[in-house]
Coordinates of C-alpha atoms in Angstrom, one line a residue:
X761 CA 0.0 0.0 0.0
X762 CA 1.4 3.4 -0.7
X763 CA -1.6 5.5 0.6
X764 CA -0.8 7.3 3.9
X765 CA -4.4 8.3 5.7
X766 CA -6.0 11.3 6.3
X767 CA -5.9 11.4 10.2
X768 CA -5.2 15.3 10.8
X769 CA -8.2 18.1 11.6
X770 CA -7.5 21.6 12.8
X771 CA -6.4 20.3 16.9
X772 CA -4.6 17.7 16.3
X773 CA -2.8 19.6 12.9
X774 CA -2.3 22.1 15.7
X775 CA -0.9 19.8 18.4
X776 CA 1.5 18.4 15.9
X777 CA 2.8 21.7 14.7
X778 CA 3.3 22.6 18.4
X779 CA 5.1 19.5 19.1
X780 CA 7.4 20.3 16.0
X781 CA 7.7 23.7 17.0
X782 CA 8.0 24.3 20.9
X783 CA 11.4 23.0 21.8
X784 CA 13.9 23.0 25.4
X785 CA 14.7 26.2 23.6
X786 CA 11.9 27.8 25.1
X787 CA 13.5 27.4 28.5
X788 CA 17.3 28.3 27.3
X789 CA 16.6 31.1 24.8
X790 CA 15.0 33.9 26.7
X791 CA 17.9 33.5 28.7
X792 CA 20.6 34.3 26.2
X793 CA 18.8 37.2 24.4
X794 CA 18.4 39.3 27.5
X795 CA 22.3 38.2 28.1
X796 CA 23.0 40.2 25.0
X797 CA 20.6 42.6 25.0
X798 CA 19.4 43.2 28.5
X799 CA 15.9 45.4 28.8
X800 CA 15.7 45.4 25.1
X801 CA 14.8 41.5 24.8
X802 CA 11.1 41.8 24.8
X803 CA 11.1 44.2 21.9
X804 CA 13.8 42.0 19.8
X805 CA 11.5 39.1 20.5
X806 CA 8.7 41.0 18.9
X807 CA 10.5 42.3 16.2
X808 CA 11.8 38.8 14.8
X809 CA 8.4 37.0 15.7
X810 CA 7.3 39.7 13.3
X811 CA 9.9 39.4 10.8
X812 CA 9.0 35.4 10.5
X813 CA 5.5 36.1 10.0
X814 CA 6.0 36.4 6.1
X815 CA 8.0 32.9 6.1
X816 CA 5.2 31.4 7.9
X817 CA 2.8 32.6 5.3
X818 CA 4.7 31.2 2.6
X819 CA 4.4 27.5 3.7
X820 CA 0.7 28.3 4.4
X821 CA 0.3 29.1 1.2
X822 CA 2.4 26.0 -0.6
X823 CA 0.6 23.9 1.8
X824 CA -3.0 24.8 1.0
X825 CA -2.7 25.1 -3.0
X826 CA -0.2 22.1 -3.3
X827 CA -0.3 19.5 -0.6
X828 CA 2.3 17.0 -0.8
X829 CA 4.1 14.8 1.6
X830 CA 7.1 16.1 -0.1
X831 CA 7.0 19.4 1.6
X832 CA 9.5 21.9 0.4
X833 CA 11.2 19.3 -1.8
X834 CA 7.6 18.8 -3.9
X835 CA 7.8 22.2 -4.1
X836 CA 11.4 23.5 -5.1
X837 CA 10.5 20.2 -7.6
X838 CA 7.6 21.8 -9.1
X839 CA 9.0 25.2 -9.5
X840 CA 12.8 24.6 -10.4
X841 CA 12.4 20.6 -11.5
X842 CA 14.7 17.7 -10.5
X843 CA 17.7 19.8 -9.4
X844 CA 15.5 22.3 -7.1
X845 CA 14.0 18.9 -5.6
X846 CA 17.9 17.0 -5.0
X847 CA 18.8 21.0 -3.5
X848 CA 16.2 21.1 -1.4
X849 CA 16.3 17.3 -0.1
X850 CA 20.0 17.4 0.3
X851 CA 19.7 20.5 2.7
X852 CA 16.3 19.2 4.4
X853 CA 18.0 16.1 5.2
X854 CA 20.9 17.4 6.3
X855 CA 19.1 20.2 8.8
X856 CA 16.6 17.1 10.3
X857 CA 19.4 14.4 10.4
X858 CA 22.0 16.9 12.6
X859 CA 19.3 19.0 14.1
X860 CA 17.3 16.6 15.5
X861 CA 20.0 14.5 17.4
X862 CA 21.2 17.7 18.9
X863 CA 17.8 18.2 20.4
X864 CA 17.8 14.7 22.0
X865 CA 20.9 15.6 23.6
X866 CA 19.9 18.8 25.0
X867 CA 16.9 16.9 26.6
X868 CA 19.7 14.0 27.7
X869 CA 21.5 16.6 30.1
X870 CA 18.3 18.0 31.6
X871 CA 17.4 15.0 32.6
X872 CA 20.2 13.4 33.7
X873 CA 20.1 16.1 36.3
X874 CA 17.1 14.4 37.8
X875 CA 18.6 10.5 37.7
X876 CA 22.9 11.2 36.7
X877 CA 23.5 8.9 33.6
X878 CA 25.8 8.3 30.3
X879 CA 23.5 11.3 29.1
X880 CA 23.7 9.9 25.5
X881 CA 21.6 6.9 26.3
X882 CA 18.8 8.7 27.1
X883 CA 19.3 11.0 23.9
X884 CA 18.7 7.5 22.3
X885 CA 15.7 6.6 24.1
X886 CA 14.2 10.2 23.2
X887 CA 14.8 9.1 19.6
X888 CA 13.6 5.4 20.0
X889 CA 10.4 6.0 22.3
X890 CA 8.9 8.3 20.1
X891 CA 9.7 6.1 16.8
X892 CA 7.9 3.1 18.3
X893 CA 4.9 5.7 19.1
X894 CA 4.5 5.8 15.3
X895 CA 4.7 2.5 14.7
X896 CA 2.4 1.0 16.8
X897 CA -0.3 3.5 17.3
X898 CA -1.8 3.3 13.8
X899 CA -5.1 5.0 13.3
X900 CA -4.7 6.9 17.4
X901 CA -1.7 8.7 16.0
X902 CA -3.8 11.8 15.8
X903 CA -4.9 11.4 19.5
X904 CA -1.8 10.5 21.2
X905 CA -0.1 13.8 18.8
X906 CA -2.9 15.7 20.4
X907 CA -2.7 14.3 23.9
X908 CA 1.2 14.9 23.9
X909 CA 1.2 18.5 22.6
X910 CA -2.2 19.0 25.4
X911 CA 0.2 17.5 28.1
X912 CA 3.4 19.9 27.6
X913 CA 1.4 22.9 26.9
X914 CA -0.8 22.5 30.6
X915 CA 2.6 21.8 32.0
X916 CA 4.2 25.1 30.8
X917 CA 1.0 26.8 31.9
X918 CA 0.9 25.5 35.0
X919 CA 4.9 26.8 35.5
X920 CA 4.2 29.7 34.1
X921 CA 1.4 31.2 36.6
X922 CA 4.1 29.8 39.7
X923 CA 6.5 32.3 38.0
X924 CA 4.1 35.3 37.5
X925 CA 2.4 34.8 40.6
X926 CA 6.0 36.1 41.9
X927 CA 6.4 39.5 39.8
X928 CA 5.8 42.8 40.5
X929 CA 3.0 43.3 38.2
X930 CA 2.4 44.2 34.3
X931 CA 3.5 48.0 35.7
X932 CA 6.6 46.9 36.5
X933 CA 7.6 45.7 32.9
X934 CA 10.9 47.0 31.8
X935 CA 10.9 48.7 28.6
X936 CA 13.5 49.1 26.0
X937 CA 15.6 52.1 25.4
X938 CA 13.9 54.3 23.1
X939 CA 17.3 55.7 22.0
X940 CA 18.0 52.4 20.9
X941 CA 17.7 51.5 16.7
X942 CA 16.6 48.2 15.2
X943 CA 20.3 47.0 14.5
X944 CA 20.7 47.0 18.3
X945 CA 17.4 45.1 18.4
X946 CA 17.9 42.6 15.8
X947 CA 21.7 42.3 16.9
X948 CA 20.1 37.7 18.4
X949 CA 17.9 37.7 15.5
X950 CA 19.8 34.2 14.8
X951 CA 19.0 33.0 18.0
X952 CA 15.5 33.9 18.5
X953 CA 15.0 33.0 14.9
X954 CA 15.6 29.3 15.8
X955 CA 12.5 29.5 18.2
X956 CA 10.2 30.1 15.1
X957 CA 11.9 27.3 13.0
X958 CA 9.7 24.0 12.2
X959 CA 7.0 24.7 10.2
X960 CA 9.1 23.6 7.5
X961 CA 9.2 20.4 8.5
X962 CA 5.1 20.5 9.5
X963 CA 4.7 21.1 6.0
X964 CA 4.9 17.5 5.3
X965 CA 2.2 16.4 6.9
X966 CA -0.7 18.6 4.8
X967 CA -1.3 15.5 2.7
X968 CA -2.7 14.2 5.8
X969 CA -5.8 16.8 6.5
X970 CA -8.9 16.0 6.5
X971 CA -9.2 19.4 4.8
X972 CA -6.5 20.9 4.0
X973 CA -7.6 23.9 2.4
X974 CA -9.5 25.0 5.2
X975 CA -7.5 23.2 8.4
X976 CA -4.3 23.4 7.5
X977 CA -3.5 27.1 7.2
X978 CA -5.6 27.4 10.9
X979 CA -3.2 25.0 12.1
X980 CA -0.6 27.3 11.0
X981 CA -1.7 29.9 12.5
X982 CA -2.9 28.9 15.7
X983 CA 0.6 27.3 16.6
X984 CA 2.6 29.8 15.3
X985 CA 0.0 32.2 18.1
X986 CA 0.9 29.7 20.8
X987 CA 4.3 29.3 20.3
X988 CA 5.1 33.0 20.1
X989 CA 3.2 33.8 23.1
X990 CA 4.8 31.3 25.1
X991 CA 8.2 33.2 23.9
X992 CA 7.3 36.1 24.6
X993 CA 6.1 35.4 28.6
X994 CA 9.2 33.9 29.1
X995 CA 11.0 36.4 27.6
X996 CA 8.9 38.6 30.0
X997 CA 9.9 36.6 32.9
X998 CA 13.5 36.3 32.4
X999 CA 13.5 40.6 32.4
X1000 CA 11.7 41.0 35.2
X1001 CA 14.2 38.7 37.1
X1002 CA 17.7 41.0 38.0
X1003 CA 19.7 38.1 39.9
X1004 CA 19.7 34.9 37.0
X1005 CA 22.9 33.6 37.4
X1006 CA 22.6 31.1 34.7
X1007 CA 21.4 32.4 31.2
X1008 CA 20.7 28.8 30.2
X1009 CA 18.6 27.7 33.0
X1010 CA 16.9 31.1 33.8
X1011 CA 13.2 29.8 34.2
X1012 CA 15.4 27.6 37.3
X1013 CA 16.6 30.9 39.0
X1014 CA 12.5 32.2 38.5
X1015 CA 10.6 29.0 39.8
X1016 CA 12.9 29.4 42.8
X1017 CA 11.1 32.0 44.5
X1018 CA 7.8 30.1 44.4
X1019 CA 9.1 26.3 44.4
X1020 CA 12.7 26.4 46.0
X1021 CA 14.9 23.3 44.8
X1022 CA 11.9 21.7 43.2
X1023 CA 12.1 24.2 40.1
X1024 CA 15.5 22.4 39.2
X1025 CA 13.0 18.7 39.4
X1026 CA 10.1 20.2 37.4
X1027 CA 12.0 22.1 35.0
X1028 CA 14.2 19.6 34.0
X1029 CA 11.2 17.3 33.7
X1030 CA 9.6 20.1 31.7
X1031 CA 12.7 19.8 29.2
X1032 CA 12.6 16.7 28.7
X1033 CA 8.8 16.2 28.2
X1034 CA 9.4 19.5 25.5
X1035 CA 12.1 17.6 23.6
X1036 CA 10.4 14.1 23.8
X1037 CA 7.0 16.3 22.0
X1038 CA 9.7 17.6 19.7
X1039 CA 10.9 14.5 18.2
X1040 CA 7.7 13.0 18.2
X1041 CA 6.5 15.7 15.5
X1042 CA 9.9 15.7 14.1
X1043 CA 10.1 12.1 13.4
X1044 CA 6.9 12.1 11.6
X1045 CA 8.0 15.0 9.4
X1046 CA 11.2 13.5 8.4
X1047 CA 9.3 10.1 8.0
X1048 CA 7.2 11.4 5.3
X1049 CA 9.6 12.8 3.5
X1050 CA 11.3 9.7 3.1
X1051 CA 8.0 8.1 2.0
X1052 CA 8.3 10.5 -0.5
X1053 CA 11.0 10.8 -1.7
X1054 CA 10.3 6.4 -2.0
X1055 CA 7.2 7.0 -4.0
X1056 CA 8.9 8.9 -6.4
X1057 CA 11.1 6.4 -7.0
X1058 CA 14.4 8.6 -6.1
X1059 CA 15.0 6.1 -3.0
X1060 CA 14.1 2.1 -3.2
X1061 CA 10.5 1.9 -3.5
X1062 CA 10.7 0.0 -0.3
X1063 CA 10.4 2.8 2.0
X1064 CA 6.9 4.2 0.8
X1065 CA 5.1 0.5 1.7
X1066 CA 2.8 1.5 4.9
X1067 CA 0.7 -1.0 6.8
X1068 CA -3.0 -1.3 7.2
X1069 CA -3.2 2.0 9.1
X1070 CA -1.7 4.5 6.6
X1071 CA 2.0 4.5 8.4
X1072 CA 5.1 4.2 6.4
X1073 CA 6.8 2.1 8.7
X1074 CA 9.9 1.5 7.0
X1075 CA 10.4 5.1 6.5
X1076 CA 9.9 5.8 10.0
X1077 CA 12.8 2.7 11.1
X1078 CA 15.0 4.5 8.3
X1079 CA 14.8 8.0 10.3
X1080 CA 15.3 6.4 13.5
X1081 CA 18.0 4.9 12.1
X1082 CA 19.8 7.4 10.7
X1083 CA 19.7 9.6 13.8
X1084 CA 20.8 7.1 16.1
X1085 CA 23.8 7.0 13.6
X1086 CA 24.4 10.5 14.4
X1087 CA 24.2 10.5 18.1
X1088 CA 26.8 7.6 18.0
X1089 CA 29.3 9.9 15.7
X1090 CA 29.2 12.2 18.8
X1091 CA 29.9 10.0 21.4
X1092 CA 32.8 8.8 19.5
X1093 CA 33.7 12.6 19.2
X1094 CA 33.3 13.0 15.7
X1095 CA 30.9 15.4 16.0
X1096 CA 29.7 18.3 18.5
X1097 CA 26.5 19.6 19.4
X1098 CA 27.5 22.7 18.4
X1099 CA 28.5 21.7 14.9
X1100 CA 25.2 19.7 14.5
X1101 CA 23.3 22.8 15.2
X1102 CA 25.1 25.3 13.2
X1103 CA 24.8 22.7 10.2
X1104 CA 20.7 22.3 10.8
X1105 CA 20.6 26.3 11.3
X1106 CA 22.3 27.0 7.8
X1107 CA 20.4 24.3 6.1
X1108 CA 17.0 26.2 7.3
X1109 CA 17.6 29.5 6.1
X1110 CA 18.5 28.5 2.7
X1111 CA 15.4 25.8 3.1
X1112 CA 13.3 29.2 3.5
X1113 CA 14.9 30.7 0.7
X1114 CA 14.3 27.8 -1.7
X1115 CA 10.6 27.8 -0.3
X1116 CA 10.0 31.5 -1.2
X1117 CA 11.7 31.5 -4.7
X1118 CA 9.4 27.9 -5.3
X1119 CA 6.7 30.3 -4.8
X1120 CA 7.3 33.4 -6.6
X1121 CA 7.8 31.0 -9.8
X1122 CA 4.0 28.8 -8.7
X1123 CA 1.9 31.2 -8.0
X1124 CA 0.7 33.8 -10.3
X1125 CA -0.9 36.3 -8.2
X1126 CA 0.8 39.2 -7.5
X1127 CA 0.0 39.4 -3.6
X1128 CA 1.9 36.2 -3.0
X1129 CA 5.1 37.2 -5.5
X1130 CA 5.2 40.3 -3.5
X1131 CA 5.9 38.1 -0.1
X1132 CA 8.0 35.6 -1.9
X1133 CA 10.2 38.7 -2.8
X1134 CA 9.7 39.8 0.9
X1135 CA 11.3 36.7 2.1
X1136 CA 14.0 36.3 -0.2
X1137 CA 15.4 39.5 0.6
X1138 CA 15.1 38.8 4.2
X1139 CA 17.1 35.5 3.7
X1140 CA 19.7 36.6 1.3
X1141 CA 20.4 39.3 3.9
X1142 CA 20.9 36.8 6.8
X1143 CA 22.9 34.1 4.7
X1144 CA 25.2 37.4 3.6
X1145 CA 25.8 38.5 7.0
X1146 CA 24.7 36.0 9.2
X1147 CA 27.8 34.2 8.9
X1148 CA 26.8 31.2 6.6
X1149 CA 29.6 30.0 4.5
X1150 CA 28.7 30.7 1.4
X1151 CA 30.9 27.8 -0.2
X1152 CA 28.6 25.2 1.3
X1153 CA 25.5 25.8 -0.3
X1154 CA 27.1 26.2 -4.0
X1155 CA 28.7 22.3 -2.7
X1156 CA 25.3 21.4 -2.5
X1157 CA 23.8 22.6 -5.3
X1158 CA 26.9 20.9 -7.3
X1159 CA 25.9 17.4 -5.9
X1160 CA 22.6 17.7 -6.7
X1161 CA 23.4 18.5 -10.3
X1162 CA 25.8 15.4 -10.3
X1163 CA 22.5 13.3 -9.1
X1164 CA 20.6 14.5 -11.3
X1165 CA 23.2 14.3 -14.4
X1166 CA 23.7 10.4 -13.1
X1167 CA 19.6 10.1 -12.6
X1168 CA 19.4 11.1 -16.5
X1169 CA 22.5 9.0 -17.7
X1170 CA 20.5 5.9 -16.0

């Protein structure tokens, strides 16, 4: 069978999307921003939350008039043909393969805070637990996504009014310098920017709605609400606290006041819980990519059979199997965490890119050319001075004309 099923309505497209979306960043972010920019953080948070609104729009609108489990490779494919699809796999690949293992480690060392461990085997059982999630829950996928994303979002809730409860009060909000210019304020676009990364790799599942003309693009939006206000109270939070000692643990230093040495417990369960929701979306993302890339013949065929249910299966054991291939490259100290995330981070931008131009060339209304052009500016500008090395996406672009050159010769 080669048919996945249309599980997904507007809450659980939602609840997937947030699980995607709403990473441990959440907890380390705010943190580091108002390290670099002190009582301007709340502004720079609304200023690149703004700036990515344009970029979410774009894969609203690829996902409503051309719903593939492709994603952005079905779409650089229809616009720019078999090169723009072997680009755009290449670099999607490449982002979910390093990303993703990176964010199982992160949730590793939170919680081997709560029971001390060789933190990389429980980056492997954040990988595993949610692959065997897919496999064997069949036609409840889209209740268990729901009562995941549910679960982690009532948790932060419920951590969040501890740590308001403490504050002095929406009067006391610190406000940024007026004398202050948007260079200043746009000086950790990169590392907010990575909290609004992942809708890219929701895209995949709009094959999968009900209705996804009409759920899909409320999916969108309603996460992309929900994840951005989460930001920005936390964000709120961090300024309001003067004595963090820790930029990476700040929410710690605020749960203190209400919870004492329990914060370090529940936050670090929090973490975990954020990154286990985190690859559970991802994984089902990357999944269907691999389904179809299968389907269309460009991997064996093999990987786009699914069982009774709709779920690729194969393609899910070949995700899981390529990330745990990762993981073990850095605990052999071939790799870093820090080179895994600045290799996912570069492939994204130009992932955005690709998406944007795919549209300008598909669509023939002028409105959505107009924010096409939008968010090609606003890439080109980050890639040129955002310190991605330039020589790695031409390398990339070279392979995939070699695969495509051998594809034809075949």
């Amino acid at each position: 069978m080669y048919e996945l099923k249309k599980t997904l309505g507007f809450f659980s497209g939602t609840a997937l999307f947030l699980n995607i979306v709403i990473g441990a960043g959440l907890l380390i972010l705010p943190g580091i921003v108002y390290q670099q920019v002190g009582q301007d953080a709340i502004a720079s948070w609304i200023l690149v939350s703004l700036i990515s609104i344009p970029i979410l729009i774009i894969f609203t609108i690829l996902g409503i008039y051309f719903p593939n489990s492709g994603g952005v490779t079905y779409y650089a494919e229809k616009a720019f043909g078999n090169i723009g699809k072997s680009f755009a796999t290449l670099l999607l690949l490449g982002a979910v393969v390093f990303g993703l293992p990176s964010i199982a480690l992160t949730g590793a060392y939170y919680f081997s805070a709560i029971l001390p461990f060789q933190y990389h085997f429980y980056a492997a059982l954040l990988i595993l637990l949610p692959t065997l999630l897919h496999l064997f829950s069949g036609k409840h996928i889209s209740t268990i996504t729901t009562a995941i994303s549910s679960t982690v979002i009532v948790f932060i809730i419920i951590l969040l009014f501890f740590a308001i409860r403490d504050t002095q009060g929406i009067e006391a909000v610190k406000l940024p310098h007026i004398n202050n210019n948007i260079f200043d304020l746009l000086s950790p676009f990169m590392i907010i920017f990575f909290a609004f990364t992942g809708w890219e790799i929701g895209a995949h599942s709009a094959e999968e709605f009900k209705n996804p003309k009409r759920d899909f693009p409320i999916a969108m939006l309603f996460s992309f609400l929900i994840t951005t206000i989460l930001y920005l109270t936390v964000a709120f939070l961090v300024q309001q606290e003067e004595n963090i000692t820790d930029p990476l643990t700040p929410f710690i230093g605020i749960l203190k006041k209400s919870l004492g040495d329990k914060a370090v417990l529940l936050v670090s369960l929090l973490a975990t819980l954020i990154v286990f929701a985190n690859l559970f979306g991802a994984i089902w993302g990357v999944s269907r990519l691999i389904y179809s890339l299968s389907r269309d013949k460009i991997i064996p065929k093999y990987f786009s059979l699914t069982n009774k249910q709709g779920t690729p299966i194969y393609a899910i054991i070949l995700a899981n199997t390529a990330l745990l291939f990762v993981l073990a490259l850095d605990y052999y100290n071939f790799l870093s965490i820090e080179s895994m995330l600045s290799i996912a981070g570069q492939n994204f931008l130009i992932l955005y890119g690709v998406a944007s131009c795919a549209l300008f060339f598909l669509s023939k209304k002028l409105l959505f050319k107009i924010i096409s052009i939008t968010v090609v500016l606003i890439m080109s500008i980050i890639i040129i001075f955002g310190g991605v090395f330039l020589p790695y996406p031409l390398t990339i672009l070279i392979i995939s004309y070699v695969i495509n050159f051998t594809g034809n010769k075949n």
